[in-house]
Amino acid sequence: MSDWVWEYEGYEPGEERLRESLCTLGNGYLATRGAAPEATADEIHYPGTYVAGCYNRLISVVGGRQVENEDLVNLPNWLPLRYRVRDPDRPAGPGGWLSPDGDELTGYRQTLGLRHGTLLRRLRFTDRHGRVLHVEQQRLVHMGDPHLAAMRTTFRAEGWSGTLELESGLDGAVANTGVARYGALAGCHLGDRHTGTAGPDTVWLSCRTTASEVRVAMAARTRAVQGVPTGTGQRVTQSAALRTLAVPVAPDAPVTIEKTVAVHTSKDPATGDPVRAALDGVAKAPGFGKLLASHRTAWEHLWREAALEVPGEAGHILRLHLFHVLQTLSPHTAELDVGVPARGLHGEAYRGHVFWDELFVLPYLNLHFPEVSRALLHYRHRRLPQACRAAADAGRAGAMYPWQSGSDGREETQTLHLNPRSGRWLPDHSRLQQHVGSAVAYNVWQYCQASGDTDFLHTKGAEMLLQIARFWADTAVFDPDRGRYRIRGVVGPDEYHDGYPGADRAGIDDNAYTNVTAAWVLDRALELARTLPEPRRRELFERVGLDRAEPERWEDVSRRLLVPFHRGVISQFDGYGELAELDWDGYRARYGDIRRLDRILESEGDSVNRYQASKQADALMLGYLFGPAELSALFRRLGYALDDDVWHATVAYYLPRTSHGSTLSELVHGWVLVRARRADAWRHCQEALLGDVADVQGGTTGEGIHLGAMGGTLDLVQRGLTGLETREDALWLDPVPLPEPSELPGLSALSALSEYRFAIRYRGHWGVALRVRAGRLWISVPDSEEPPIEVRLADRSLTVAPGESKWLPLSSG
């Protein structure tokens, strides 16, 4: 495969769900999985289509209890296009349609074009008469006009003549059935279906989500642009609208069919009637060739702003990751009220919810598409009142953001979850991951540092930051025996530990990640309160009802939050070091893959709460969020000494006690290890790269890609390897020495990692180029009227003016 192509040769039914996810096409508003148009949803295929932010709520009965869930809705399927060769020996009937799953398939290739966002399928069928039919099909979801999608299919007969029968349509008889373990939950989100025709070549379908009452409309225009139909027709049912064609084929007479679709919902800005909007959109849409040309131009503009060049297989995978990030969070996202869906717009895992994954995605977007980052933070700000109500309901001040969010900001985390290994439904305490508020605050601060957007920081950003700080100050309880503030009854990013062994309450105490990030939030809130212009500070304090004495408590809490230690290392939480050690070798010998150790232990009647075992070592997340100097200063403010020896001992302690049950775990481990110049850092980096493309979690990628992990690998190059920080009105850079070949035995994906380059948008400077190669850093600032950029390296500072380019030797330290 070339650097810009992701290709599959041969048809493998067992891999189809994975390929569908990785071959999804989208534009930030609309996305469709890379499913076969000839197929419907079954155990092999799942043709899902999703519009960002289109949710619906249903109630299910599980174990005699009512369970309410909100899901990103699988919308009507616009893909259907099936075909067959008219057989004079067989009367017309429902059968004979050609499909990748049929015996007639004799060739198959699927190619995802990353440069221009297209999916190309080539199929060859040979029927029982020996007739060979070649099918070439190209698909796009338009990056310029977010409401349009199109497909062009060309049929070629090899040495025979006959008639090809085609059926193109819109299928509204769909449900959310893409995740097997949700099978016991209600999944029929669409009702009030209507269908119709508009002229000889266009059909339409409308429906409404059952609870959220979002109206959805699709219109499809199907035309033969090469070949003259001898028969056409239209047929509508309550849930489907179809157009049929019969077209002669011959060896020198290929047939080309173009299908163009428009999708609108009642949530779209400036849209009154989705049906009318869809019909107008498809009527005015040009042919496939012109659509493809404008679509390619839109993608070229995106790649120009998101330039990232890494040699070899690593660069190839990173480009795929960037492709999917841009398809989920494009400039069109800036116009929408949506967050960062953990599984992209690629499937139904996690029900399309928003978790904390923006923590891993926004740092990349901040330096390429800050307008998208700002829109994603607006999503959080619009839900600030709901977060404040949630805190009040819990008896707390400030804002408590939910672990899982959807349409309106209420807590969407389920109260039960299924262990597919044991078949048991179990209590789900992951809603106690209150650290998501710190992630929101971190994203606000990082965005404003990178963009220089003081307007946002002093208004909506300040409101969120101060309310999150209030929550932490009110949640922390002073323990006179320890002389420290404590945060009790939470769950950390680790997720495995949701309580103490035998305890009658959920949650653990003083999770190090939660407490340290809470202290950081309080410190940033104090800094912001000091630096806000006086009129704005007074107005803000009045608006949120902030007593001027409250910052005094913030100061005290931010300096005296408890961080637990044991045996000279940071404890993941208070009491972690007293838990039993796990027989890791024994479990690996018995089960092989133990990433989901929690499920394995529960199925044995045991609990992961008893052991020093982590899904992801969340204490190490501190090294992901904060550079060494900042982290050391943060601990010093808390009254603890954190030098290199303590940090390296902490990292070494958790390495053998982590199962990597989260796709983010390998990323974080690679990130924190790479600065220690450890050879195994690169193994973790490779695992992070391969997480989705190799489906290392065993089937989960088919339910949707892991957007946070994909965004995080991009940021691993952009910030992790460069040491890039945006703070104090400067670009800080401290590049990691690139690995020697001897450090990469067996790591094929990283074997060519000898240099890398990318361009960023930094505070009005578009296209600041950075390249690292063999101990040297190249920086180039495009010509403009902006002020020079201050660059700070480990051992010196300098400025680079617009129009300047410099090669800088790097310190060997």
mmCIF file with all atom_site columns, C-alpha atoms in Angstrom, residues 166-169 200-203 220-224 229 232-235 241-245:
data_model
loop_
_atom_site.group_PDB
_atom_site.id
_atom_site.type_symbol
_atom_site.label_atom_id
_atom_site.label_alt_id
_atom_site.label_comp_id
_atom_site.label_asym_id
_atom_site.label_entity_id
_atom_site.label_seq_id
_atom_site.pdbx_PDB_ins_code
_atom_site.Cartn_x
_atom_site.Cartn_y
_atom_site.Cartn_z
_atom_site.occupancy
_atom_site.B_iso_or_equiv
_atom_site.pdbx_formal_charge
_atom_site.auth_seq_id
_atom_site.auth_comp_id
_atom_site.auth_asym_id
_atom_site.auth_atom_id
_atom_site.pdbx_PDB_model_num
ATOM 1  C CA . LEU A 1 166 ? -30.570 -2.719 -10.594 1.00 0.00 ? 166 LEU A CA 1
ATOM 2  C CA . GLU A 1 167 ? -32.376 -1.580 -7.473  1.00 0.00 ? 167 GLU A CA 1
ATOM 3  C CA . SER A 1 168 ? -31.273 1.576  -5.621  1.00 0.00 ? 168 SER A CA 1
ATOM 4  C CA . GLY A 1 169 ? -32.984 2.847  -2.531  1.00 0.00 ? 169 GLY A CA 1
ATOM 5  C CA . PRO A 1 200 ? -38.544 10.003 -12.357 1.00 0.00 ? 200 PRO A CA 1
ATOM 6  C CA . ASP A 1 201 ? -35.153 9.475  -10.702 1.00 0.00 ? 201 ASP A CA 1
ATOM 7  C CA . THR A 1 202 ? -35.529 10.639 -7.082  1.00 0.00 ? 202 THR A CA 1
ATOM 8  C CA . VAL A 1 203 ? -37.016 8.995  -4.013  1.00 0.00 ? 203 VAL A CA 1
ATOM 9  C CA . ALA A 1 220 ? -31.642 9.864  -3.309  1.00 0.00 ? 220 ALA A CA 1
ATOM 10 C CA . ARG A 1 221 ? -31.204 10.528 -7.004  1.00 0.00 ? 221 ARG A CA 1
ATOM 11 C CA . THR A 1 222 ? -30.206 7.504  -9.108  1.00 0.00 ? 222 THR A CA 1
ATOM 12 C CA . ARG A 1 223 ? -29.307 7.939  -12.767 1.00 0.00 ? 223 ARG A CA 1
ATOM 13 C CA . ALA A 1 224 ? -27.721 5.906  -15.537 1.00 0.00 ? 224 ALA A CA 1
ATOM 14 C CA . PRO A 1 229 ? -32.168 1.939  -19.543 1.00 0.00 ? 229 PRO A CA 1
ATOM 15 C CA . THR A 1 232 ? -37.297 2.014  -15.006 1.00 0.00 ? 232 THR A CA 1
ATOM 16 C CA . GLY A 1 233 ? -39.598 2.126  -12.055 1.00 0.00 ? 233 GLY A CA 1
ATOM 17 C CA . GLN A 1 234 ? -40.133 3.334  -8.517  1.00 0.00 ? 234 GLN A CA 1
ATOM 18 C CA . ARG A 1 235 ? -41.573 1.561  -5.531  1.00 0.00 ? 235 ARG A CA 1
ATOM 19 C CA . ALA A 1 241 ? -38.131 3.960  -1.186  1.00 0.00 ? 241 ALA A CA 1
ATOM 20 C CA . LEU A 1 242 ? -36.691 2.233  -4.253  1.00 0.00 ? 242 LEU A CA 1
ATOM 21 C CA . ARG A 1 243 ? -35.787 3.050  -7.833  1.00 0.00 ? 243 ARG A CA 1
ATOM 22 C CA . THR A 1 244 ? -35.317 0.235  -10.338 1.00 0.00 ? 244 THR A CA 1
ATOM 23 C CA . LEU A 1 245 ? -33.539 0.159  -13.697 1.00 0.00 ? 245 LEU A CA 1
#
